[in-house]
mmCIF file of C-alpha atoms and ligand atoms in Angstrom:
data_model
loop_
_atom_site.group_PDB
_atom_site.id
_atom_site.type_symbol
_atom_site.label_atom_id
_atom_site.label_comp_id
_atom_site.label_asym_id
_atom_site.label_seq_id
_atom_site.Cartn_x
_atom_site.Cartn_y
_atom_site.Cartn_z
ATOM 1 C CA MET A 914 114.905 134.314 96.018
ATOM 2 C CA ARG A 915 111.135 134.596 96.217
ATOM 3 C CA SER A 916 108.682 134.406 99.088
ATOM 4 C CA TYR A 917 105.700 132.015 98.700
ATOM 5 C CA SER A 918 102.151 131.806 100.082
ATOM 6 C CA LEU A 919 100.650 128.374 100.094
ATOM 7 C CA ILE A 920 97.257 126.914 100.908
ATOM 8 C CA ALA A 921 97.440 123.601 102.943
ATOM 9 C CA PRO A 922 93.999 121.900 102.889
ATOM 10 C CA ALA A 923 92.796 119.614 105.635
ATOM 11 C CA LYS A 924 91.627 115.886 105.048
ATOM 12 C CA ILE A 925 88.790 113.686 106.315
ATOM 13 C CA ASN A 926 88.759 109.923 106.322
ATOM 14 C CA LEU A 927 85.913 108.347 104.460
ATOM 15 C CA TYR A 928 87.314 104.877 105.471
ATOM 16 C CA LEU A 929 89.829 103.733 108.007
ATOM 17 C CA GLU A 930 90.297 100.054 108.579
ATOM 18 C CA ILE A 931 93.136 98.766 110.972
ATOM 19 C CA LEU A 932 94.340 95.474 109.628
ATOM 20 C CA GLY A 933 97.482 94.653 111.708
ATOM 21 C CA ASP A 934 100.753 95.536 113.189
ATOM 22 C CA ARG A 935 103.808 96.341 111.104
ATOM 23 C CA PRO A 936 107.410 95.555 112.078
ATOM 24 C CA ASP A 937 108.188 99.266 112.239
ATOM 25 C CA GLY A 938 105.807 99.859 115.058
ATOM 26 C CA TYR A 939 102.985 101.395 112.950
ATOM 27 C CA HIS A 940 99.684 99.920 111.933
ATOM 28 C CA GLU A 941 98.950 98.388 108.510
ATOM 29 C CA LEU A 942 95.984 100.352 107.365
ATOM 30 C CA VAL A 943 93.577 100.773 104.474
ATOM 31 C CA MET A 944 92.083 104.138 104.195
ATOM 32 C CA ILE A 945 90.209 106.561 101.906
ATOM 33 C CA LEU A 946 91.332 110.023 102.330
ATOM 34 C CA GLN A 947 89.605 113.154 101.012
ATOM 35 C CA SER A 948 90.715 116.748 100.988
ATOM 36 C CA ILE A 949 88.398 119.458 102.038
ATOM 37 C CA ASP A 950 88.395 123.217 101.349
ATOM 38 C CA LEU A 951 89.036 124.018 104.952
ATOM 39 C CA ALA A 952 92.758 125.027 104.801
ATOM 40 C CA ASP A 953 95.687 126.830 106.615
ATOM 41 C CA LYS A 954 97.762 129.600 104.931
ATOM 42 C CA ILE A 955 101.445 129.272 104.913
ATOM 43 C CA ASP A 956 103.822 132.029 104.103
ATOM 44 C CA LEU A 957 107.467 131.150 103.467
ATOM 45 C CA ARG A 958 110.175 133.870 103.295
ATOM 46 C CA PRO A 959 113.910 133.587 102.747
ATOM 47 C CA ILE A 960 116.187 134.874 105.541
ATOM 48 C CA GLY A 961 119.788 135.479 105.069
ATOM 49 C CA THR A 962 120.896 133.730 108.214
ATOM 50 C CA ASP A 963 121.358 130.038 108.689
ATOM 51 C CA ALA A 964 118.207 129.524 110.849
ATOM 52 C CA ILE A 965 114.555 128.351 110.531
ATOM 53 C CA ARG A 966 112.083 130.451 112.171
ATOM 54 C CA ILE A 967 108.460 129.706 112.824
ATOM 55 C CA HIS A 968 105.292 131.601 113.898
ATOM 56 C CA CYS A 969 101.718 130.270 114.242
ATOM 57 C CA ASP A 970 98.685 132.321 115.370
ATOM 58 C CA HIS A 971 97.250 129.388 117.201
ATOM 59 C CA PRO A 972 98.133 129.004 120.969
ATOM 60 C CA GLN A 973 97.975 125.139 121.003
ATOM 61 C CA VAL A 974 100.483 124.818 118.152
ATOM 62 C CA PRO A 975 104.094 124.635 119.148
ATOM 63 C CA GLN A 976 106.337 127.339 117.756
ATOM 64 C CA ASP A 977 109.650 125.495 118.138
ATOM 65 C CA GLN A 978 111.371 122.407 116.592
ATOM 66 C CA SER A 979 108.498 120.162 117.513
ATOM 67 C CA ASN A 980 106.372 121.909 114.943
ATOM 68 C CA LEU A 981 105.804 119.524 111.985
ATOM 69 C CA ALA A 982 106.514 122.308 109.718
ATOM 70 C CA TYR A 983 109.676 123.135 111.298
ATOM 71 C CA ARG A 984 110.688 119.378 111.070
ATOM 72 C CA ALA A 985 109.876 119.503 107.240
ATOM 73 C CA ALA A 986 112.223 122.541 106.727
ATOM 74 C CA GLU A 987 114.905 120.710 108.935
ATOM 75 C CA LEU A 988 114.534 117.614 106.622
ATOM 76 C CA MET A 989 115.198 119.820 103.531
ATOM 77 C CA VAL A 990 118.298 121.421 105.321
ATOM 78 C CA GLU A 991 119.557 117.765 106.091
ATOM 79 C CA GLN A 992 118.869 116.574 102.603
ATOM 80 C CA PHE A 993 120.383 119.659 100.716
ATOM 81 C CA PRO A 994 123.016 120.956 102.945
ATOM 82 C CA ASP A 995 124.829 122.784 100.007
ATOM 83 C CA VAL A 996 121.716 124.654 98.811
ATOM 84 C CA TYR A 997 121.119 125.638 102.389
ATOM 85 C CA ALA A 998 124.605 127.033 102.871
ATOM 86 C CA ARG A 999 124.273 128.884 99.654
ATOM 87 C CA PHE A 1000 120.692 130.384 100.051
ATOM 88 C CA GLY A 1001 120.222 130.598 103.920
ATOM 89 C CA GLY A 1002 117.358 129.798 106.057
ATOM 90 C CA VAL A 1003 113.518 130.386 105.957
ATOM 91 C CA GLU A 1004 110.954 132.014 108.034
ATOM 92 C CA ILE A 1005 107.537 130.156 108.285
ATOM 93 C CA SER A 1006 104.333 131.828 109.208
ATOM 94 C CA ILE A 1007 101.310 129.574 109.714
ATOM 95 C CA GLN A 1008 97.680 131.120 109.748
ATOM 96 C CA LYS A 1009 95.831 128.190 111.477
ATOM 97 C CA ASN A 1010 92.351 127.562 110.288
ATOM 98 C CA ILE A 1011 92.221 123.788 110.677
ATOM 99 C CA PRO A 1012 91.357 122.671 114.221
ATOM 100 C CA VAL A 1013 94.346 121.249 116.117
ATOM 101 C CA ALA A 1014 94.556 117.603 117.223
ATOM 102 C CA ALA A 1015 91.250 117.022 115.462
ATOM 103 C CA GLY A 1016 91.836 114.102 113.098
ATOM 104 C CA LEU A 1017 92.027 116.519 110.099
ATOM 105 C CA ALA A 1018 95.818 116.222 109.460
ATOM 106 C CA GLY A 1019 96.530 119.794 110.283
ATOM 107 C CA GLY A 1020 100.209 119.284 111.049
ATOM 108 C CA SER A 1021 100.692 117.027 108.091
ATOM 109 C CA THR A 1022 99.405 119.346 105.660
ATOM 110 C CA ASN A 1023 101.599 122.201 106.963
ATOM 111 C CA ALA A 1024 104.574 120.013 106.578
ATOM 112 C CA ALA A 1025 103.659 119.023 103.112
ATOM 113 C CA ALA A 1026 103.322 122.761 102.278
ATOM 114 C CA ILE A 1027 106.814 123.344 103.533
ATOM 115 C CA LEU A 1028 108.237 120.767 101.241
ATOM 116 C CA VAL A 1029 106.585 122.175 98.253
ATOM 117 C CA GLY A 1030 107.593 125.670 99.151
ATOM 118 C CA ILE A 1031 111.216 125.019 99.865
ATOM 119 C CA ASP A 1032 111.430 122.955 96.654
ATOM 120 C CA MET A 1033 110.216 126.002 94.818
ATOM 121 C CA MET A 1034 112.235 128.526 96.872
ATOM 122 C CA TRP A 1035 115.539 126.883 96.435
ATOM 123 C CA GLN A 1036 114.702 125.826 92.823
ATOM 124 C CA LEU A 1037 115.305 122.199 93.569
ATOM 125 C CA GLY A 1038 113.054 120.720 90.847
ATOM 126 C CA LEU A 1039 112.000 117.768 92.866
ATOM 127 C CA THR A 1040 109.822 115.233 91.111
ATOM 128 C CA GLN A 1041 106.500 114.150 92.763
ATOM 129 C CA PRO A 1042 107.994 110.719 93.817
ATOM 130 C CA GLU A 1043 110.886 112.491 95.305
ATOM 131 C CA LEU A 1044 108.750 114.839 97.293
ATOM 132 C CA GLN A 1045 106.535 111.866 98.244
ATOM 133 C CA ASP A 1046 109.567 109.989 99.735
ATOM 134 C CA LEU A 1047 110.574 112.992 101.689
ATOM 135 C CA ALA A 1048 106.947 113.434 102.912
ATOM 136 C CA ALA A 1049 106.836 109.757 104.189
ATOM 137 C CA LYS A 1050 109.660 110.496 106.390
ATOM 138 C CA LEU A 1051 107.565 113.064 108.338
ATOM 139 C CA GLY A 1052 104.471 111.144 108.895
ATOM 140 C CA SER A 1053 101.927 108.740 107.347
ATOM 141 C CA ASP A 1054 99.400 111.525 106.203
ATOM 142 C CA VAL A 1055 101.988 113.876 104.828
ATOM 143 C CA PRO A 1056 102.360 112.054 101.271
ATOM 144 C CA PHE A 1057 98.507 112.268 100.831
ATOM 145 C CA CYS A 1058 98.497 116.051 101.777
ATOM 146 C CA LEU A 1059 100.851 116.831 98.948
ATOM 147 C CA GLY A 1060 98.707 115.944 96.037
ATOM 148 C CA GLY A 1061 95.337 115.692 97.934
ATOM 149 C CA GLY A 1062 91.976 115.007 96.202
ATOM 150 C CA THR A 1063 90.353 111.555 96.877
ATOM 151 C CA ALA A 1064 92.840 108.649 97.370
ATOM 152 C CA LEU A 1065 93.075 105.028 98.564
ATOM 153 C CA ALA A 1066 95.916 104.759 101.116
ATOM 154 C CA THR A 1067 97.582 101.542 102.185
ATOM 155 C CA GLY A 1068 100.683 100.347 104.051
ATOM 156 C CA ARG A 1069 100.842 102.918 106.955
ATOM 157 C CA GLY A 1070 98.987 105.375 104.784
ATOM 158 C CA GLU A 1071 101.886 106.406 102.531
ATOM 159 C CA GLN A 1072 101.007 104.125 99.546
ATOM 160 C CA LEU A 1073 98.589 106.003 97.566
ATOM 161 C CA SER A 1074 96.258 105.275 94.555
ATOM 162 C CA SER A 1075 94.275 108.240 93.189
ATOM 163 C CA LEU A 1076 90.591 107.868 92.956
ATOM 164 C CA PRO A 1077 87.999 109.952 90.869
ATOM 165 C CA SER A 1078 87.243 113.303 92.286
ATOM 166 C CA LEU A 1079 84.007 113.728 94.422
ATOM 167 C CA ASP A 1080 84.289 117.500 94.702
ATOM 168 C CA SER A 1081 80.495 118.205 94.394
ATOM 169 C CA LEU A 1082 79.922 116.945 97.968
ATOM 170 C CA TYR A 1083 79.481 119.274 100.907
ATOM 171 C CA VAL A 1084 80.441 118.576 104.446
ATOM 172 C CA VAL A 1085 79.673 119.993 107.892
ATOM 173 C CA LEU A 1086 82.424 119.480 110.356
ATOM 174 C CA ALA A 1087 81.817 119.892 114.166
ATOM 175 C CA LYS A 1088 84.247 119.772 117.110
ATOM 176 C CA ASP A 1089 84.064 120.633 120.786
ATOM 177 C CA ARG A 1090 86.879 123.300 121.037
ATOM 178 C CA ASN A 1091 87.877 121.795 124.536
ATOM 179 C CA LEU A 1092 88.406 118.354 123.221
ATOM 180 C CA MET A 1093 91.706 117.084 121.746
ATOM 181 C CA ILE A 1094 92.586 113.446 120.973
ATOM 182 C CA SER A 1095 96.059 112.387 120.566
ATOM 183 C CA THR A 1096 96.535 109.972 117.560
ATOM 184 C CA PRO A 1097 99.064 107.770 119.166
ATOM 185 C CA TRP A 1098 96.636 107.171 122.124
ATOM 186 C CA ALA A 1099 93.901 106.253 119.722
ATOM 187 C CA TYR A 1100 96.026 103.553 117.938
ATOM 188 C CA GLN A 1101 97.320 102.199 121.226
ATOM 189 C CA ALA A 1102 93.937 101.996 122.760
ATOM 190 C CA TYR A 1103 92.770 100.182 119.612
ATOM 191 C CA ARG A 1104 95.786 97.668 119.810
ATOM 192 C CA ALA A 1105 95.204 96.995 123.569
ATOM 193 C CA GLU A 1106 91.387 96.183 122.699
ATOM 194 C CA PHE A 1107 91.495 94.545 119.403
ATOM 195 C CA GLY A 1108 95.068 93.524 118.851
ATOM 196 C CA HIS A 1109 94.107 89.867 119.297
ATOM 197 C CA SER A 1110 92.099 89.986 116.090
ATOM 198 C CA TYR A 1111 94.947 91.508 113.913
ATOM 199 C CA VAL A 1112 95.811 89.788 110.653
ATOM 200 C CA GLN A 1113 99.135 88.090 111.338
ATOM 201 C CA ASP A 1114 100.475 86.764 108.159
ATOM 202 C CA ALA A 1115 101.927 88.937 105.424
ATOM 203 C CA LYS A 1116 100.113 87.273 102.567
ATOM 204 C CA THR A 1117 96.647 87.914 104.219
ATOM 205 C CA LEU A 1118 97.568 91.482 104.960
ATOM 206 C CA LYS A 1119 98.548 91.967 101.334
ATOM 207 C CA SER A 1120 95.299 90.476 99.849
ATOM 208 C CA ARG A 1121 93.112 92.380 102.143
ATOM 209 C CA ALA A 1122 94.799 95.684 101.121
ATOM 210 C CA GLU A 1123 94.605 94.642 97.448
ATOM 211 C CA ARG A 1124 90.779 93.560 97.873
ATOM 212 C CA MET A 1125 90.073 97.178 98.867
ATOM 213 C CA HIS A 1126 90.845 98.430 95.348
ATOM 214 C CA SER A 1127 87.671 96.721 94.098
ATOM 215 C CA GLY A 1128 85.686 96.942 97.420
ATOM 216 C CA PRO A 1129 82.335 98.562 97.813
ATOM 217 C CA ILE A 1130 83.174 102.051 98.808
ATOM 218 C CA VAL A 1131 85.848 102.398 96.089
ATOM 219 C CA GLN A 1132 83.102 101.216 93.611
ATOM 220 C CA ALA A 1133 80.670 103.735 95.024
ATOM 221 C CA ILE A 1134 83.263 106.477 94.524
ATOM 222 C CA ILE A 1135 83.950 105.454 90.980
ATOM 223 C CA ASN A 1136 80.271 105.459 90.215
ATOM 224 C CA LYS A 1137 79.936 108.883 92.112
ATOM 225 C CA ASN A 1138 76.983 107.303 93.923
ATOM 226 C CA HIS A 1139 76.815 109.604 97.014
ATOM 227 C CA ALA A 1140 74.157 107.667 98.839
ATOM 228 C CA GLN A 1141 76.281 104.326 98.672
ATOM 229 C CA ILE A 1142 79.500 106.302 99.680
ATOM 230 C CA ALA A 1143 77.492 107.610 102.724
ATOM 231 C CA GLN A 1144 76.310 104.053 103.662
ATOM 232 C CA ARG A 1145 79.928 102.682 103.399
ATOM 233 C CA LEU A 1146 81.752 105.259 105.490
ATOM 234 C CA HIS A 1147 83.915 103.254 108.158
ATOM 235 C CA ASN A 1148 86.266 104.068 110.961
ATOM 236 C CA ASP A 1149 87.731 101.516 113.246
ATOM 237 C CA LEU A 1150 89.023 104.183 115.644
ATOM 238 C CA GLU A 1151 85.421 105.096 116.388
ATOM 239 C CA LYS A 1152 85.338 101.881 118.522
ATOM 240 C CA VAL A 1153 87.701 103.315 120.976
ATOM 241 C CA VAL A 1154 86.932 106.923 120.865
ATOM 242 C CA LEU A 1155 83.096 107.084 120.934
ATOM 243 C CA PRO A 1156 82.796 104.861 124.144
ATOM 244 C CA THR A 1157 85.334 106.987 126.015
ATOM 245 C CA THR A 1158 84.166 110.399 124.763
ATOM 246 C CA PRO A 1159 80.446 110.960 125.064
ATOM 247 C CA PRO A 1160 80.376 114.440 123.526
ATOM 248 C CA VAL A 1161 81.562 112.919 120.228
ATOM 249 C CA SER A 1162 79.074 110.129 119.975
ATOM 250 C CA GLN A 1163 76.399 112.708 120.948
ATOM 251 C CA LEU A 1164 77.319 114.923 118.035
ATOM 252 C CA ARG A 1165 77.372 111.848 115.753
ATOM 253 C CA GLU A 1166 73.975 110.801 116.938
ATOM 254 C CA ALA A 1167 72.616 114.405 116.411
ATOM 255 C CA PHE A 1168 73.855 114.450 112.606
ATOM 256 C CA GLU A 1169 72.418 111.194 112.129
ATOM 257 C CA SER A 1170 68.961 112.308 113.399
ATOM 258 C CA CYS A 1171 69.195 115.520 111.281
ATOM 259 C CA GLY A 1172 69.223 113.903 107.826
ATOM 260 C CA ALA A 1173 72.895 113.731 107.115
ATOM 261 C CA LEU A 1174 73.713 111.667 103.988
ATOM 262 C CA GLY A 1175 76.340 109.833 106.219
ATOM 263 C CA THR A 1176 78.178 110.766 109.306
ATOM 264 C CA MET A 1177 81.527 109.490 110.854
ATOM 265 C CA MET A 1178 84.514 110.474 112.972
ATOM 266 C CA SER A 1179 87.461 111.793 111.002
ATOM 267 C CA GLY A 1180 90.704 109.826 111.708
ATOM 268 C CA SER A 1181 91.394 109.591 115.405
ATOM 269 C CA GLY A 1182 88.839 112.320 116.117
ATOM 270 C CA PRO A 1183 87.312 114.199 117.783
ATOM 271 C CA THR A 1184 85.924 115.879 114.686
ATOM 272 C CA ILE A 1185 82.697 114.539 113.475
ATOM 273 C CA PHE A 1186 81.741 115.073 109.840
ATOM 274 C CA ALA A 1187 78.447 114.731 108.055
ATOM 275 C CA LEU A 1188 77.977 114.632 104.211
ATOM 276 C CA ALA A 1189 75.439 116.753 102.471
ATOM 277 C CA THR A 1190 74.227 116.979 98.880
ATOM 278 C CA SER A 1191 74.278 120.808 98.711
ATOM 279 C CA GLN A 1192 75.433 123.848 100.445
ATOM 280 C CA ALA A 1193 71.758 124.536 101.402
ATOM 281 C CA HIS A 1194 71.416 121.056 102.878
ATOM 282 C CA ALA A 1195 74.700 121.450 104.870
ATOM 283 C CA ASN A 1196 73.680 124.827 106.339
ATOM 284 C CA GLU A 1197 70.331 123.464 107.397
ATOM 285 C CA MET A 1198 72.035 120.533 109.099
ATOM 286 C CA GLN A 1199 74.401 122.763 110.798
ATOM 287 C CA GLN A 1200 71.586 124.841 112.270
ATOM 288 C CA GLN A 1201 69.535 121.793 113.335
ATOM 289 C CA VAL A 1202 72.475 120.178 115.065
ATOM 290 C CA LYS A 1203 73.501 123.547 116.702
ATOM 291 C CA ALA A 1204 69.963 123.967 118.013
ATOM 292 C CA MET A 1205 69.992 120.272 119.414
ATOM 293 C CA ILE A 1206 73.316 120.314 121.028
ATOM 294 C CA ARG A 1207 73.084 123.827 122.588
ATOM 295 C CA ASP A 1208 76.794 123.934 123.467
ATOM 296 C CA PRO A 1209 78.714 127.139 122.642
ATOM 297 C CA ASP A 1210 81.870 125.324 122.930
ATOM 298 C CA VAL A 1211 81.025 123.069 119.923
ATOM 299 C CA GLU A 1212 82.243 124.725 116.611
ATOM 300 C CA PHE A 1213 80.889 124.041 113.177
ATOM 301 C CA TRP A 1214 82.426 124.482 109.606
ATOM 302 C CA VAL A 1215 80.586 124.055 106.356
ATOM 303 C CA THR A 1216 83.046 123.236 103.606
ATOM 304 C CA LYS A 1217 83.185 121.219 100.466
ATOM 305 C CA PHE A 1218 85.320 118.341 99.097
ATOM 306 C CA SER A 1219 88.301 119.474 97.270
ATOM 307 C CA ASN A 1220 90.283 117.730 94.346
ATOM 308 C CA ARG A 1221 93.602 119.597 95.326
ATOM 309 C CA GLY A 1222 96.397 119.202 97.741
ATOM 310 C CA ILE A 1223 99.027 122.030 98.465
ATOM 311 C CA GLN A 1224 98.497 124.997 96.333
ATOM 312 C CA VAL A 1225 100.918 127.939 95.712
ATOM 313 C CA VAL A 1226 98.758 131.016 95.693
ATOM 314 C CA SER A 1227 101.587 133.808 95.252
ATOM 315 C CA ALA A 1228 105.368 134.062 94.570
ATOM 316 C CA VAL A 1229 106.938 137.429 95.151
ATOM 317 C CA ASN A 1230 110.445 138.677 94.909
HETATM 318 P P1 ATP B 1138 96.134 113.561 112.090
HETATM 319 O O1 ATP B 1138 94.864 113.521 111.451
HETATM 320 O O2 ATP B 1138 97.391 113.566 110.998
HETATM 321 O O3 ATP B 1138 96.468 112.437 113.025
HETATM 322 P P2 ATP B 1138 95.543 115.700 113.845
HETATM 323 O O4 ATP B 1138 94.695 116.659 112.849
HETATM 324 O O5 ATP B 1138 94.719 114.670 114.685
HETATM 325 O O6 ATP B 1138 96.486 114.912 112.826
HETATM 326 P P3 ATP B 1138 97.249 117.824 114.397
HETATM 327 O O7 ATP B 1138 96.375 119.091 114.132
HETATM 328 O O8 ATP B 1138 98.214 117.610 113.169
HETATM 329 O O9 ATP B 1138 96.405 116.524 114.652
HETATM 330 O O10 ATP B 1138 97.947 118.028 115.686
HETATM 331 C C1 ATP B 1138 98.588 116.850 116.443
HETATM 332 C C2 ATP B 1138 99.667 117.533 117.391
HETATM 333 O O11 ATP B 1138 100.718 117.971 116.766
HETATM 334 C C3 ATP B 1138 99.022 118.599 118.347
HETATM 335 O O12 ATP B 1138 99.367 118.345 119.577
HETATM 336 C C4 ATP B 1138 99.936 119.801 117.937
HETATM 337 O O13 ATP B 1138 100.224 120.643 118.915
HETATM 338 C C5 ATP B 1138 101.072 119.265 117.257
HETATM 339 N N1 ATP B 1138 101.588 120.070 115.982
HETATM 340 C C6 ATP B 1138 102.925 120.168 115.603
HETATM 341 N N2 ATP B 1138 102.910 120.955 114.585
HETATM 342 C C7 ATP B 1138 101.814 121.269 114.198
HETATM 343 C C8 ATP B 1138 101.265 122.078 113.103
HETATM 344 N N3 ATP B 1138 101.980 122.643 112.291
HETATM 345 N N4 ATP B 1138 99.917 122.141 113.147
HETATM 346 C C9 ATP B 1138 99.078 121.630 114.074
HETATM 347 N N5 ATP B 1138 99.353 120.917 115.089
HETATM 348 C C10 ATP B 1138 100.862 120.753 115.116
#
C-alpha cells in the first residue's frame, strides 16, 4: 500500500446569506465559496495495526478523536470495515498553514483530504457523488472542499453548483492571532437577533435559493467582472461579529480605506479578506494596512484564488 501527500486548500466566502432554519437544526444558506492557494499539507501513511493515529504541528488543533481529519478516517473505517480489517489503519500528519477557527474551513478541508487519500490508499474507486455523500456527513463545508474552485452552495452548504473559475484574482487575508470565533456561536447569535425575520415556508425558501443562480453576484462571476464581484460581496454573519469584535471591524475599515477592490469577513470570521487586481496591488495593500494597524498580533497572507480542491502531490510505495 502507498503513502500519500495531499494539499488541502482553504476557502473564503464571497457571499453568505442566512435564509432560515432547517428541521435538522442547521441553517438554510446561500453561499458562494472560493478556494484559495493558502493550504495545509496532509501526509497519510498506512500502518499495519488497527488504529488511526494523528499528529498536527499546530498547538490549537486537537490531536485526538475530535480532530475532523480523525473523524473522516473513522467514517471510512465504519463504511468499509472489511477493507480496514484487510489493510489496517492509517497515520495522519497535518502541517497546518491555514489559521485555526478563522472562517477559512481549515478542519473541513483536512477532512476532505482524508476521504480522498483513504479512497486512493484502499483503492476503493469511489465516485465523486459517493465522496460528496460521505463528506456531507462530516460537515457542511466538507463537500465543497473536495472539488474546490468557485461554487454556489445551497441547503446547509452541501448542495453545490460549479461556477466559472476566477483564478486571476489576488486576495489579502488578515487575522489577529489571538482571536478565534466559534462557528456555532456565530450562527446562534444570528438566530437570537434575526431569527424573527427568517423565511418560514418551504416554497419561499426554495425560490430564494433558486433565484440566487441568476442573481447579481453570480452574473458578475460569469462575466468575470471583478469590480462588480467586489461590490456584491455579502456576509450576514458580519452583523453579529463586527459589533462584538472591534478589532475585526477596524481591520475591515483599514482595508476599505487602502483601496481594496472589495473587503469582507470570511464565514464566521474573524479573518478579513480584501480583493486585489494583482500581486503588486495585494502586497501594497498589505503594507498600508500593516502600517495603519501597527499591531504585531495581526498576521497577513497574500494569496490567490484557486480553481482546485484537494490535490494529491505524491504517492510512494
Ligand atoms: P469553518 O470555516 O468551516 O466554519 P473554521 O475555519 O472557522 O471553520 P477550523 O479551523 O475548522 O474553523 O476550526 C474550528 C475548530 O475545530 C477549532 O476549535 C479546532 O480546534 C477544531 N478542529 C478540529 N479538527 C481540526 C483540524 N483538522 N484543523 C483545524 N481545526 C480543527
